[in-house]
Tab-separated table of C-alpha atoms in Angstrom:
chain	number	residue	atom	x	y	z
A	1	UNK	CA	116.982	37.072	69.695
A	2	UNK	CA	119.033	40.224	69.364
A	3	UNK	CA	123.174	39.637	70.575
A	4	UNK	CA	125.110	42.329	72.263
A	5	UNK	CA	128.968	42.939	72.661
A	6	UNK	CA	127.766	44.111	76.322
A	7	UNK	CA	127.024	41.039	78.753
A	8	UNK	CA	124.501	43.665	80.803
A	9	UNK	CA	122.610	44.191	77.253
A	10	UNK	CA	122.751	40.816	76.489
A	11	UNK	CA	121.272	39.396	79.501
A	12	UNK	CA	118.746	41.695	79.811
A	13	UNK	CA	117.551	41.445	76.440
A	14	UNK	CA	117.643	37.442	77.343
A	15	UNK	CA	115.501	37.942	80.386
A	16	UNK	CA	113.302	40.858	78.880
A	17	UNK	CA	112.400	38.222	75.865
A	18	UNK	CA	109.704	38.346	74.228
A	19	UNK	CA	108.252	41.564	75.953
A	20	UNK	CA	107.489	44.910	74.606
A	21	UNK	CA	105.803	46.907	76.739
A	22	UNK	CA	107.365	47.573	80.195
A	23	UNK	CA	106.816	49.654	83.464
A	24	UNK	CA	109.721	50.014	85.660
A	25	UNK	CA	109.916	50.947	89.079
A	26	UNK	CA	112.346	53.687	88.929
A	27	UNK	CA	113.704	55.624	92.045
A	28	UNK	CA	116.526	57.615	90.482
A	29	UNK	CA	118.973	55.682	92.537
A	30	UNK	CA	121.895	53.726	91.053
A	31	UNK	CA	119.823	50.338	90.312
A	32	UNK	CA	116.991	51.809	88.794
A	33	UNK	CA	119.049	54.158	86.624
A	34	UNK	CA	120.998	51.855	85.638
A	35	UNK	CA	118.075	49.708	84.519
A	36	UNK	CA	116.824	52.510	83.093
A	37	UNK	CA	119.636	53.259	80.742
A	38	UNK	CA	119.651	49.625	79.583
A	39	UNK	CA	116.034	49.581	78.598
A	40	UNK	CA	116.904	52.792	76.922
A	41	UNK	CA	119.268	51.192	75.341
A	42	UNK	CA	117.682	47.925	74.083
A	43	UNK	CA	115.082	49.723	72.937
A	44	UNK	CA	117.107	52.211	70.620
A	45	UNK	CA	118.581	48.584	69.471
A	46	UNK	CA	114.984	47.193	68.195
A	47	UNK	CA	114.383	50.061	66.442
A	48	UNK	CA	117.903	50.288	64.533
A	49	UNK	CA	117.213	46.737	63.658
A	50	UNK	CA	113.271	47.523	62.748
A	51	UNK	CA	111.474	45.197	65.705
A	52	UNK	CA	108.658	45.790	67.247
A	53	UNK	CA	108.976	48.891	69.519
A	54	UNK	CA	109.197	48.791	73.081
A	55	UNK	CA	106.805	50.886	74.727
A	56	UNK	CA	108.739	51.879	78.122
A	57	UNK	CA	107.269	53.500	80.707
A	58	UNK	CA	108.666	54.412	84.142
A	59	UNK	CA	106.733	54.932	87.542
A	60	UNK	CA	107.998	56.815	90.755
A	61	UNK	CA	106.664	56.190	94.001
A	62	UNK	CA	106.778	59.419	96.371
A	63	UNK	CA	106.686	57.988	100.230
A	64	UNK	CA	107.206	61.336	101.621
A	65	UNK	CA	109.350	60.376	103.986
A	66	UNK	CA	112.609	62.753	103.205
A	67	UNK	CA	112.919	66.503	102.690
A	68	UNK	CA	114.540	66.136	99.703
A	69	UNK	CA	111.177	63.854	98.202
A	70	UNK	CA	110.336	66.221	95.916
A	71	UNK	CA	113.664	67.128	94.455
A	72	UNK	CA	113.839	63.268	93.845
A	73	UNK	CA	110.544	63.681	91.405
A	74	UNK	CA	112.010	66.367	89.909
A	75	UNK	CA	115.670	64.400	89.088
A	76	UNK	CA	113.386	61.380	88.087
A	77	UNK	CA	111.383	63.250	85.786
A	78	UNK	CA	114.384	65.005	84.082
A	79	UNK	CA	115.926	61.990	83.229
A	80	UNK	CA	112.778	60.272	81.525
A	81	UNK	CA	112.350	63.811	79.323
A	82	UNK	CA	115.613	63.443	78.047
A	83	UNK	CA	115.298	59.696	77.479
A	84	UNK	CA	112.126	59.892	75.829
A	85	UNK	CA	110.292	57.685	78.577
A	86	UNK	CA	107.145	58.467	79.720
A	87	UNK	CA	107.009	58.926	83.155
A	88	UNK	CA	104.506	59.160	86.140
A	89	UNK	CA	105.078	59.716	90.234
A	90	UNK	CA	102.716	58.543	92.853
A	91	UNK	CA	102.132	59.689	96.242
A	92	UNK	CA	101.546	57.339	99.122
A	93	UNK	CA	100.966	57.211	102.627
A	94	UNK	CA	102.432	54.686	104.801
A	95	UNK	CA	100.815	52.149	107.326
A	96	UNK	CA	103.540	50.829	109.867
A	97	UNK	CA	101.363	49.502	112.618
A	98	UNK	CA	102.028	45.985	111.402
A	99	UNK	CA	105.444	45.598	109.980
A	100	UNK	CA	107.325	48.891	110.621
A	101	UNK	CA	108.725	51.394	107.909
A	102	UNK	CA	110.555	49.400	105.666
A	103	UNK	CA	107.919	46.536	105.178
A	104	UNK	CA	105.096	49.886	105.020
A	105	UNK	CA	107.216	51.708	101.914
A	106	UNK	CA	107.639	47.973	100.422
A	107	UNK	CA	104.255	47.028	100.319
A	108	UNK	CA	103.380	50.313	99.272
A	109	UNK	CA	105.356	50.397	96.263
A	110	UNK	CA	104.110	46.778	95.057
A	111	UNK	CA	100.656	48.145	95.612
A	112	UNK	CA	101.290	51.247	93.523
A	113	UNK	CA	102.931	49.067	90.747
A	114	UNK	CA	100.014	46.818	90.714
A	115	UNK	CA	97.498	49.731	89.644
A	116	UNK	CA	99.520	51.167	87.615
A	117	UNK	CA	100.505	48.303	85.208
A	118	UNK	CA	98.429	48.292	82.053
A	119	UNK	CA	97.272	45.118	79.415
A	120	UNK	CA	100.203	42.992	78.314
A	121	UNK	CA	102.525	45.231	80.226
A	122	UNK	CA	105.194	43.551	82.523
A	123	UNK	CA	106.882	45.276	86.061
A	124	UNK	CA	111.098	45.155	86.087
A	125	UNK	CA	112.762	46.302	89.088
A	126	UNK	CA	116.023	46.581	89.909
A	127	UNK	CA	116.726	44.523	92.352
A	128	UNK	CA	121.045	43.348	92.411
A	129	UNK	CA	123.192	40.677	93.752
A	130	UNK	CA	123.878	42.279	97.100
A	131	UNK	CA	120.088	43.060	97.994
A	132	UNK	CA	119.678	39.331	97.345
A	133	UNK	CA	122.273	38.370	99.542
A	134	UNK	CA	120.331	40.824	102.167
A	135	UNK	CA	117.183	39.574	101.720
A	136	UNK	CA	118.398	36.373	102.997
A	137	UNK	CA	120.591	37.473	105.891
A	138	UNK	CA	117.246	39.388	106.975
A	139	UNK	CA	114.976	36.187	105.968
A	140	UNK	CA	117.629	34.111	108.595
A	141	UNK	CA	117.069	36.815	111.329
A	142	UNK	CA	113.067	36.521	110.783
A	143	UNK	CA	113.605	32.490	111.545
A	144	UNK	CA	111.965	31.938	108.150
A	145	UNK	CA	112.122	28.566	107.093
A	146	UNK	CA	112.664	27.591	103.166
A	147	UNK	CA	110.070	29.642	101.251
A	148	UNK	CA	111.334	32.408	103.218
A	149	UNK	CA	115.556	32.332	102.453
A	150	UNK	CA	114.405	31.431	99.030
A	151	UNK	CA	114.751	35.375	98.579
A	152	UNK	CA	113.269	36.729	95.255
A	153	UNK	CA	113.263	35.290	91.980
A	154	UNK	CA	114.595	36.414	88.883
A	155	UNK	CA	110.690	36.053	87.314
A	156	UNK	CA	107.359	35.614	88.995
A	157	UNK	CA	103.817	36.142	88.306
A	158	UNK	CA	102.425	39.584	89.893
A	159	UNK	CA	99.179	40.990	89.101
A	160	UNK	CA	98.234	38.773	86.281
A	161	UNK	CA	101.065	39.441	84.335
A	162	UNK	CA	105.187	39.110	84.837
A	163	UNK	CA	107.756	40.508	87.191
A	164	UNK	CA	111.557	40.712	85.951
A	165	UNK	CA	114.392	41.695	88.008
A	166	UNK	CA	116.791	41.784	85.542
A	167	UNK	CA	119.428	42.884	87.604
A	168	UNK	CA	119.332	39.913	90.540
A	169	UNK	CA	122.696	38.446	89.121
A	170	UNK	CA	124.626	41.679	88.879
A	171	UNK	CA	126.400	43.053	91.693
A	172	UNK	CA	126.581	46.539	92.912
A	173	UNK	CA	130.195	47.201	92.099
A	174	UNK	CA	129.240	46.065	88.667
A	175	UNK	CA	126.457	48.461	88.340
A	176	UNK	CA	128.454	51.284	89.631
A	177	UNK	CA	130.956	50.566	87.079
A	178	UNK	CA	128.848	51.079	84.403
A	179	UNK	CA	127.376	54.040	85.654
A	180	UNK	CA	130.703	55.764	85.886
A	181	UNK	CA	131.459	54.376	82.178
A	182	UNK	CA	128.012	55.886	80.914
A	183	UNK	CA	128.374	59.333	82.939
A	184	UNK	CA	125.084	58.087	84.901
A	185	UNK	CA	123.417	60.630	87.545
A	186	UNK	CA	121.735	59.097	90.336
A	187	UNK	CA	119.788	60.056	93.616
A	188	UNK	CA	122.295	59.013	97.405
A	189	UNK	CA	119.225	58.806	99.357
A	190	UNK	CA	120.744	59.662	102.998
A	191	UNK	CA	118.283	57.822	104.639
A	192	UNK	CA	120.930	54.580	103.443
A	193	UNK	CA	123.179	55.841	106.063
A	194	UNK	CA	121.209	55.023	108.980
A	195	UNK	CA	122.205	52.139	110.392
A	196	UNK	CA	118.418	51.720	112.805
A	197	UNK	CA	117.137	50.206	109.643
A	198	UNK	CA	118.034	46.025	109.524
A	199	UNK	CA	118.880	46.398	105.947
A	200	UNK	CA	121.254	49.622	106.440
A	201	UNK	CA	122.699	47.879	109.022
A	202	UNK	CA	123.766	44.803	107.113
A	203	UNK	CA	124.366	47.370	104.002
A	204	UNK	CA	126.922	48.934	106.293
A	205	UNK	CA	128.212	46.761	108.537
A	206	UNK	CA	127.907	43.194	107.901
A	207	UNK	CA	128.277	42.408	104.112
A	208	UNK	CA	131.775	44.988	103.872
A	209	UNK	CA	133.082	42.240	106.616
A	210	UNK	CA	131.693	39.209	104.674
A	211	UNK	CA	132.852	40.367	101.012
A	212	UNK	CA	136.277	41.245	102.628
A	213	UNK	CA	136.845	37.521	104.085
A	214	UNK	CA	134.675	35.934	101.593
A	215	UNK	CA	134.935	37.816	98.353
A	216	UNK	CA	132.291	35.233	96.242
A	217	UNK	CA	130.081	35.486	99.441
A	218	UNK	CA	126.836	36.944	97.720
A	219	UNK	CA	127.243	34.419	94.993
A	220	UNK	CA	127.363	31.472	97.153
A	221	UNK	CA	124.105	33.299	99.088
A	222	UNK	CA	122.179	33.467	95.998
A	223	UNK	CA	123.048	29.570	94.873
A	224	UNK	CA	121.606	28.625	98.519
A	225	UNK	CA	118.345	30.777	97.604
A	226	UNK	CA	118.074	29.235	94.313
A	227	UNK	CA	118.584	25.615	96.041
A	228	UNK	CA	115.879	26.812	99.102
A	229	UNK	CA	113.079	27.966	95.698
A	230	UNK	CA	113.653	24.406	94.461
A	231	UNK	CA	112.916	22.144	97.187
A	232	UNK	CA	109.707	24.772	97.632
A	233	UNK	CA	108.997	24.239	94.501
A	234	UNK	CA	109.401	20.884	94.479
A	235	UNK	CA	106.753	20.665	97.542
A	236	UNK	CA	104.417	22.583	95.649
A	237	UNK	CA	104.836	19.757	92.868
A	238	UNK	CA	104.164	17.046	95.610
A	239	UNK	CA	101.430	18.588	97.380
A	240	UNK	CA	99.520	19.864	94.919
A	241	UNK	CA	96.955	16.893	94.487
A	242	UNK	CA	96.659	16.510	98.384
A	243	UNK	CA	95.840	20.817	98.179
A	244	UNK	CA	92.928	20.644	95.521
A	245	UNK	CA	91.340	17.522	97.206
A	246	UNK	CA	91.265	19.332	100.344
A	247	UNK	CA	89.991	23.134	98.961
A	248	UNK	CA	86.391	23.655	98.407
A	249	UNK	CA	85.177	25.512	95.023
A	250	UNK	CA	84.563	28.369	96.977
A	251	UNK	CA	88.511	28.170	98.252
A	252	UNK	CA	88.051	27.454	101.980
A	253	UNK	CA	90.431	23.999	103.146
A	254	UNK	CA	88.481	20.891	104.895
A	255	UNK	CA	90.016	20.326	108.061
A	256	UNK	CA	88.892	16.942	108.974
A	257	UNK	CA	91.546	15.245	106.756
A	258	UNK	CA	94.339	17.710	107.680
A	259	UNK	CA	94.108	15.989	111.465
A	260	UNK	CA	95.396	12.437	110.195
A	261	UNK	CA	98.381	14.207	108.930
A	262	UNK	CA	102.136	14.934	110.386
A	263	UNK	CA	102.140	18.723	111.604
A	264	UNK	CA	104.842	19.411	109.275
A	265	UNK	CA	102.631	18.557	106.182
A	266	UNK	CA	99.329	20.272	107.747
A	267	UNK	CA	101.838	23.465	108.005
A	268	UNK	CA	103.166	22.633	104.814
A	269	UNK	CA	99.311	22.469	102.861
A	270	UNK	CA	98.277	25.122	105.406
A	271	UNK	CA	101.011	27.437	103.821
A	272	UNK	CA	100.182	26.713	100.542
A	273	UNK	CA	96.664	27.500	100.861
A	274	UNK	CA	96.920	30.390	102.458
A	275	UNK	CA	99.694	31.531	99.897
A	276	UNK	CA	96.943	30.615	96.753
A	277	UNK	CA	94.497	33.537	98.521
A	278	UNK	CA	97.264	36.211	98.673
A	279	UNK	CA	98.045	35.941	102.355
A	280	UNK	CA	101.503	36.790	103.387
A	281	UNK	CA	103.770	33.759	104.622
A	282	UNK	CA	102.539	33.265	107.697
A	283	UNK	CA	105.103	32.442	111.145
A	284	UNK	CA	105.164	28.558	112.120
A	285	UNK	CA	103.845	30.196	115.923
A	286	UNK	CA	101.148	31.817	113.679
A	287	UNK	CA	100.015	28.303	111.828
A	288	UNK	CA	99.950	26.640	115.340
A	289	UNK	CA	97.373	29.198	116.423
A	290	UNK	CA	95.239	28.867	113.752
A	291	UNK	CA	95.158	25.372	113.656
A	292	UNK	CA	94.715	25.274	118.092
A	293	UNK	CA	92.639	28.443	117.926
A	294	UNK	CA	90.095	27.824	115.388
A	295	UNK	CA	90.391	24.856	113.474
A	296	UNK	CA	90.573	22.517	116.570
A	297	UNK	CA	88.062	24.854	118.579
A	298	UNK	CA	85.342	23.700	120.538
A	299	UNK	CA	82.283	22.739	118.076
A	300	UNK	CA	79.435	25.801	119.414
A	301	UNK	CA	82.477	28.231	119.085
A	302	UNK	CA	82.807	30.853	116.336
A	303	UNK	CA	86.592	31.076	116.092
A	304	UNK	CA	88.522	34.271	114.398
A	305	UNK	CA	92.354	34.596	113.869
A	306	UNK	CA	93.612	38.213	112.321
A	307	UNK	CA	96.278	37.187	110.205
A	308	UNK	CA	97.298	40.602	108.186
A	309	UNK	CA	94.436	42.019	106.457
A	310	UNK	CA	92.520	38.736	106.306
A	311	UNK	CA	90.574	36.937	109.344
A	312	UNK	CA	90.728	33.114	109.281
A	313	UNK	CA	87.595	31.538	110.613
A	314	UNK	CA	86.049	28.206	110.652
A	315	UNK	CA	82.527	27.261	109.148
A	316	UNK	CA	81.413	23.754	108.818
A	317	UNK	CA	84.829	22.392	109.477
A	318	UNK	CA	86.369	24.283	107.026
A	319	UNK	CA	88.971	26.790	107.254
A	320	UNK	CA	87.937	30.194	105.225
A	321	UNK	CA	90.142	33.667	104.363
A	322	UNK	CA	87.875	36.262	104.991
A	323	UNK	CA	88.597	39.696	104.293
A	324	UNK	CA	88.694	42.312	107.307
A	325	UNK	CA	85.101	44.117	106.781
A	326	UNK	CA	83.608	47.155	107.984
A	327	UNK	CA	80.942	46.518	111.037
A	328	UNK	CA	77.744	47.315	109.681
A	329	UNK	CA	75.341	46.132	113.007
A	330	UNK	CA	72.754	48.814	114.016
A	331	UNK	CA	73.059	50.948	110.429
A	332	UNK	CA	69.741	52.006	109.265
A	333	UNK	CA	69.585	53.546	105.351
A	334	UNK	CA	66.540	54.932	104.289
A	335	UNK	CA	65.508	53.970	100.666
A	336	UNK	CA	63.372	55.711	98.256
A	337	UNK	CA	62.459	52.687	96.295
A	338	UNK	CA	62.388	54.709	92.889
A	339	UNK	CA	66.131	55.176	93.038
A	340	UNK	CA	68.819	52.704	93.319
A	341	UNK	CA	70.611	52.113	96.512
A	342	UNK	CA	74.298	52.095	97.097
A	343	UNK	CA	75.011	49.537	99.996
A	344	UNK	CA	77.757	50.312	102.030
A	345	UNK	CA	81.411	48.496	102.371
A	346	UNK	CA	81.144	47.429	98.739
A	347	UNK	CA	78.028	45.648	99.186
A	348	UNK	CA	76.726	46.624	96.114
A	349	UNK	CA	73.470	48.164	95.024
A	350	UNK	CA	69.502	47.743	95.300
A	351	UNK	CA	66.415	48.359	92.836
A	352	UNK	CA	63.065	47.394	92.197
A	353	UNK	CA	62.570	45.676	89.271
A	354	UNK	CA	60.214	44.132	87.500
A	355	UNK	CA	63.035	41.089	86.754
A	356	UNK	CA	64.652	38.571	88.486
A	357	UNK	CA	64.821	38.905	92.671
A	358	UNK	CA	63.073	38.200	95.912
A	359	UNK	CA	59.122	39.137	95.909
A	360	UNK	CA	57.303	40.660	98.745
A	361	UNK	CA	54.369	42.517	99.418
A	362	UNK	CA	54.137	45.581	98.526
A	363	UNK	CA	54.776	48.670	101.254
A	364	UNK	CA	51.860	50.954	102.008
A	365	UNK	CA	51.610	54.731	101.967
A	366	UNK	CA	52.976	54.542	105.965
A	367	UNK	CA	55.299	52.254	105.782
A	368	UNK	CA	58.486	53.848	105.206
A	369	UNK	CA	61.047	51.443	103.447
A	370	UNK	CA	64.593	50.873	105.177
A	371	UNK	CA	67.369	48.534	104.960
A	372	UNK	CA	69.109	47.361	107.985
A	373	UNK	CA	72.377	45.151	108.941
A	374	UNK	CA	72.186	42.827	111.635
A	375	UNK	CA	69.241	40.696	113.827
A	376	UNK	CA	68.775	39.431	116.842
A	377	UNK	CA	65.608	37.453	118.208
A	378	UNK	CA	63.008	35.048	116.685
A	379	UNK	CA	61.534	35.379	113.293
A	380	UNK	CA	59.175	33.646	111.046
A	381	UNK	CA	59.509	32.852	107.811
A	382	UNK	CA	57.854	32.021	104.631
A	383	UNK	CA	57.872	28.213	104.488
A	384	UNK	CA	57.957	27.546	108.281
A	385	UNK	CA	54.980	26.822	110.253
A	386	UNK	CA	57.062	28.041	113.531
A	387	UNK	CA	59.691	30.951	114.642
A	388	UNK	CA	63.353	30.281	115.042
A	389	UNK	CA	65.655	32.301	116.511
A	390	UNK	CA	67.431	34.033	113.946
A	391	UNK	CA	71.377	32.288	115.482
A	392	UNK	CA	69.152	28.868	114.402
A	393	UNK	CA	67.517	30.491	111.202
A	394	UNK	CA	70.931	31.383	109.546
A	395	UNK	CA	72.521	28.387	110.427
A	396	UNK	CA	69.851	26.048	109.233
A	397	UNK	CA	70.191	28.577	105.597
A	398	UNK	CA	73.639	27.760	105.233
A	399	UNK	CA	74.684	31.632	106.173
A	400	UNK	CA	78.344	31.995	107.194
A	401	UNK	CA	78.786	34.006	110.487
A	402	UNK	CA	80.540	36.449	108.553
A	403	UNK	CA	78.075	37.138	105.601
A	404	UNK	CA	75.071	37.225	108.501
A	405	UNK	CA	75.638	41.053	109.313
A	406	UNK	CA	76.524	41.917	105.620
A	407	UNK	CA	72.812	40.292	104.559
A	408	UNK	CA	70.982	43.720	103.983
A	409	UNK	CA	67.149	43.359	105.699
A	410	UNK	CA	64.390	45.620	103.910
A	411	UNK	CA	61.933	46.670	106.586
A	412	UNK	CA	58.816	48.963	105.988
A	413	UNK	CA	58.888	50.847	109.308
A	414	UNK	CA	59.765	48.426	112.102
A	415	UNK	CA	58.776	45.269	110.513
A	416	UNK	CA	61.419	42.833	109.214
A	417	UNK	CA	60.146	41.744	105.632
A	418	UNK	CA	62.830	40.017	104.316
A	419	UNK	CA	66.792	38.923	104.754
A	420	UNK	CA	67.499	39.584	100.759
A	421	UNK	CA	68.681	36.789	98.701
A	422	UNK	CA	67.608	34.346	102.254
A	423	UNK	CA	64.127	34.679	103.253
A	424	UNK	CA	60.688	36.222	103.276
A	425	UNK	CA	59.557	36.644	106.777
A	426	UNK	CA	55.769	35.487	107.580
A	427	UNK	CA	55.343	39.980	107.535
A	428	UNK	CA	56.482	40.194	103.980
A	429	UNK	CA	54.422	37.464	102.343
A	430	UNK	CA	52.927	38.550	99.400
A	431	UNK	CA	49.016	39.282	99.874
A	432	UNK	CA	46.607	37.319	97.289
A	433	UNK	CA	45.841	40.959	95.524
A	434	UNK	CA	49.216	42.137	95.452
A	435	UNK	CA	51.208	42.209	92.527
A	436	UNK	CA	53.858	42.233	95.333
A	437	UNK	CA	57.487	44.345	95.179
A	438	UNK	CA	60.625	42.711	93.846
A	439	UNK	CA	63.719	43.777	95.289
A	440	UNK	CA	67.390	42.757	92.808
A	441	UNK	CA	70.863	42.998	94.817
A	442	UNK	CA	73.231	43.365	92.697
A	443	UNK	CA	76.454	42.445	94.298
A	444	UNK	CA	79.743	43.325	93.637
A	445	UNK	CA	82.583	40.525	93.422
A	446	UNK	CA	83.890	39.503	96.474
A	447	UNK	CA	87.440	41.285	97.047
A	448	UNK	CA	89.987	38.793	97.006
């Protein structure tokens, strides 16, 4: 453990401990530079004293969303020359239709980080007292219950590896300070004067008022965030063995024991679950729907909720995440069975092979070889003396609503021969002098 005179180098070699390879999200503003100079810093330190080097690296995230965007990339890049960090930008493109621009740059950001972070490497940003204090004035105005006010931790796990904010215990004043002392450029992004966006507006208008009556005001916000993390992490302790009985291997949540408890706990486990898959906190008005909507619907129903990206549905009463996927009904690709086929939406690819797969018959010279999404009407299968309707057919398989219309169908001209990976139809039975046609899908891993 290396010691400092400075308490901002000695805590954030404390919280940096033991890691030596580090990507920060830097946008030339104040925090970030700040952070930046520390790292800087520390590192210069473990080299004086012969440690292990730091490899520091530095990512900026272009949102194009002022005029002065590219100047910013310019400033940002200037300052990692002459510190000797490497540095990369990214452009991105914002989607607002769900939570507006703020919660669109955010998520953008976090996304960018996320494919940019390499093995062993950890994220810092630099996140200060006062946005903490923020974060939970804005969590209060969202209604959000405990998870929610619990604001952002100093650590957390984030795309397999670790993200720091060093910087969560430091206020702003402090930080400006020290950039004054050090002779510290930074980036006044004007868009922090406009008062339309909830966080300005607090920036601006609320927390001057606060600090002025209460001057230990963020301080006493960040204790009751700290407090709010414990209890939920104390729930997580509790309901952790009630959360693993109920989840299937294949990560979908049993509803049939959720309905002989309180509504409070079913949110609680409901929360939790969802939280395990990656889905955003959901709204308590949200949880009531899915659990009225599809968990409790009628037994013949096929229920759907859109809950961000993800649709929940319900298949043998179970509760699944299911990701948003493209509709693939009525598409028709032609295969030339010497090649490999590409499915669409991720699907995967398809060869013949002389391995492992399903076996047909072989096509004929005029029987041209297609593979199509989607059925509808009565079919007949290997196995089955009589035809089912294919509704009947795929539930009798054990094929979830969802996966029905992503099961690619090989046909040779307009005859169904087989549902790959499901079943041989009557059509594509293999004849007693044919060495037959084996088709392999290789899938690709289900996106999480």
């Amino acid at each position: 453990m290396i010691h400092h005179d400075e308490p901002l180098l000695t805590m954030l070699a404390e919280q940096i401990e033991p890691h030596k390879k580090i990507l920060l999200g830097f946008s030339g503003g104040l925090d970030s530079s700040v952070l930046l100079h520390l790292l800087v810093r520390l590192r210069a330190q473990y080299q004086q004293l012969g440690c292990e080097l730091m490899a520091l690296r530095a990512i900026h995230i272009h949102h194009g969303l002022n005029s002065k965007a590219d100047l910013w990339v310019e400033h940002c890049r200037q300052i990692c020359a002459d510190w000797l960090v490497d540095f990369r930008t990214e452009n991105v493109s914002l989607d607002t239709r769900q939570n507006g621009i703020e919660a669109a740059a955010r998520d953008a950001r976090y996304q960018s980080f996320q494919r940019e972070l390499q093995s062993g490497e950890i994220l810092t940003t630099a996140q200060h007292l006062d946005d903490q204090a923020e974060t939970f004035l804005l969590a209060l105005k969202r209604g959000s219950g405990p998870a929610g006010v619990s604001s952002m931790p100093v650590s957390m796990p984030f795309a397999g590896t670790t993200l720091i904010r060093p910087l969560l215990n430091v206020s702003r004043a402090v930080l400006e300070a020290y950039a004054q002392a050090q002779g510290l450029k930074w980036i006044e992004d004007d868009s922090n004067q406009d008062d339309r966006y909830d966080r300005n507006f607090l920036r601006l208008h609320i927390m001057p008022l606060l600090n002025q009556r209460w001057p230990h005001f963020p301080q006493a916000v960040s204790r009751s965030a700290d407090l709010c993390g414990e209890q939920e992490r104390l729930l997580d302790e509790l309901l952790s063995e009630s959360l693993n009985a109920l989840t299937t291997s294949e990560g979908a949540i049993s509803i049939p024991p959720l309905e002989n408890y309180s509504e409070a706990k079913r949110n609680a486990l409901l929360r939790r679950w969802l939280n395990q898959h990656g889905v955003k906190m959901p709204a308590r008005e949200q949880l009531q729907r899915i659990w009225s909507e599809v968990a409790l619907a009628r037994q013949d129903a096929e229920p759907c909720f859109q809950l961000g990206p993800y649709h929940i549905r319900r298949y043998r009463q179970q509760l699944w995440r299911v990701p948003q996927y493209q509709p693939l009904a009525g598409m028709v690709l032609e295969w030339n069975t010497e090649q490999e086929l590409a499915l669409p939406d991720g699907l995967g690819t398809l060869t013949r092979t002389e391995e492992s797969g399903i076996k047909v018959r072989t096509p004929d010279d005029t029987e041209p070889v297609t593979i199509r999404f989607g059925i509808q009407g009565n079919i007949r299968i290997v196995g089955r003396q009589h035809s089912r309707h294919s509704k009947k057919l795929w539930q009798e398989l054990g094929v979830a609503p969802w996966l029905r219309e992503r099961t690619p169908l090989l046909y040779y001209g307009e005859e169904l021969i087989a549902a790959l990976g499901v079943f041989v139809t009557k059509e594509g039975a293999c004849l007693v002098d044919d060495a037959g046609f084996t088709v392999h899908w290789k899938k690709n891993p289900v996106p999480d």
